[in-house]
Amino acid sequence: MKRFYTYPESFHNWPYLLVPFHIWKVLLRRDFRHAIVDTGVEIFAHGAKDYPKGFYDRYIVRAKQLSRLFEGKIWFVIPDYPDDYVNNPIEDNVEKTLRNIEMFYKVDGVNWVFPLQADYMDLESFRYSCREVRKYNPARVAIGTVCKTRNIEFIEKCCRMARRFFPNQWIHAFGPTLRALPRIIMYIDSWDSCAYFCSRETHGFMCRNKQQRKQYFEEYLKRVNQILKQVTKQAQLRGLKDK
């Protein structure tokens, strides 16, 4: 069963939540089936070069606490470094991410998600990241290179490559464009998006009010369901042809 993670505020009791760490308290107020807590890499889009001082210690403490409170219902992403914010590329982002993995995977009591990073639009760099992360034999990984690009071919290649390296692990894709979903859904187990907050009528600007956000969220879900049904039907037809 494929999962779509998001955070639709209070207008929809969505069962699968993607929650940035700085608003972790919403988990105490929401009823959910499963949640992924992310570090909030948007700070790099605003010019940050690293996580705030003391962030790692706070993140680990809270991850342990919430993992005990929501046993079996919550995963935490190991802090990673993106290279796809063109206004603020992070040098050595892959090695910095791998150093964090080496540190965080030793922390017990938390279901960690191992991020897969790469230099911007660089498949060989992504391959290197997959190869290095595979050494830890993680239970779950997340593709962090497909969030900001609309290059569907690159997105598909990353997801396909990740599945080759991690055939039995849970694979999550961070923020792929909806147009890529039909071509990657067979390689991943889950994905997330808040792109529905951007109205087509406003040419990418955020929806103006709660009613619009609710409307575009429902339209996004409708489109997702159409894609999943289409992909399932195609798979069934291929199965019949192979018999």
Short mmCIF file of C-alpha atoms in Angstrom, two decimals, residues 116 139-143 158-173 187-191:
data_model
loop_
_atom_site.label_atom_id
_atom_site.label_comp_id
_atom_site.label_asym_id
_atom_site.label_seq_id
_atom_site.Cartn_x
_atom_site.Cartn_y
_atom_site.Cartn_z
CA LEU A 116 20.04 9.77 0.07
CA ALA A 139 15.34 -0.44 7.11
CA ARG A 140 14.16 2.73 5.36
CA VAL A 141 15.68 5.40 3.12
CA ALA A 142 14.47 8.70 1.66
CA ILE A 143 15.45 10.24 -1.66
CA CYS A 158 16.98 8.32 -9.01
CA CYS A 159 13.98 6.31 -7.84
CA ARG A 160 14.87 3.36 -10.06
CA MET A 161 18.47 3.42 -8.88
CA ALA A 162 17.42 3.62 -5.23
CA ARG A 163 15.25 0.52 -5.68
CA ARG A 164 18.14 -1.39 -7.22
CA PHE A 165 20.36 -0.57 -4.25
CA PHE A 166 17.59 -1.10 -1.68
CA PRO A 167 15.34 -3.88 -3.05
CA ASN A 168 13.70 -4.74 0.27
CA GLN A 169 13.79 -1.45 2.15
CA TRP A 170 11.09 1.16 2.50
CA ILE A 171 11.81 3.98 0.03
CA HIS A 172 10.35 7.45 0.54
CA ALA A 173 10.68 10.26 -2.01
CA TYR A 187 9.82 2.07 -7.28
CA ILE A 188 8.82 3.86 -4.06
CA ASP A 189 6.68 3.06 -1.04
CA SER A 190 5.75 6.60 -0.06
CA TRP A 191 6.17 10.23 -0.99
#
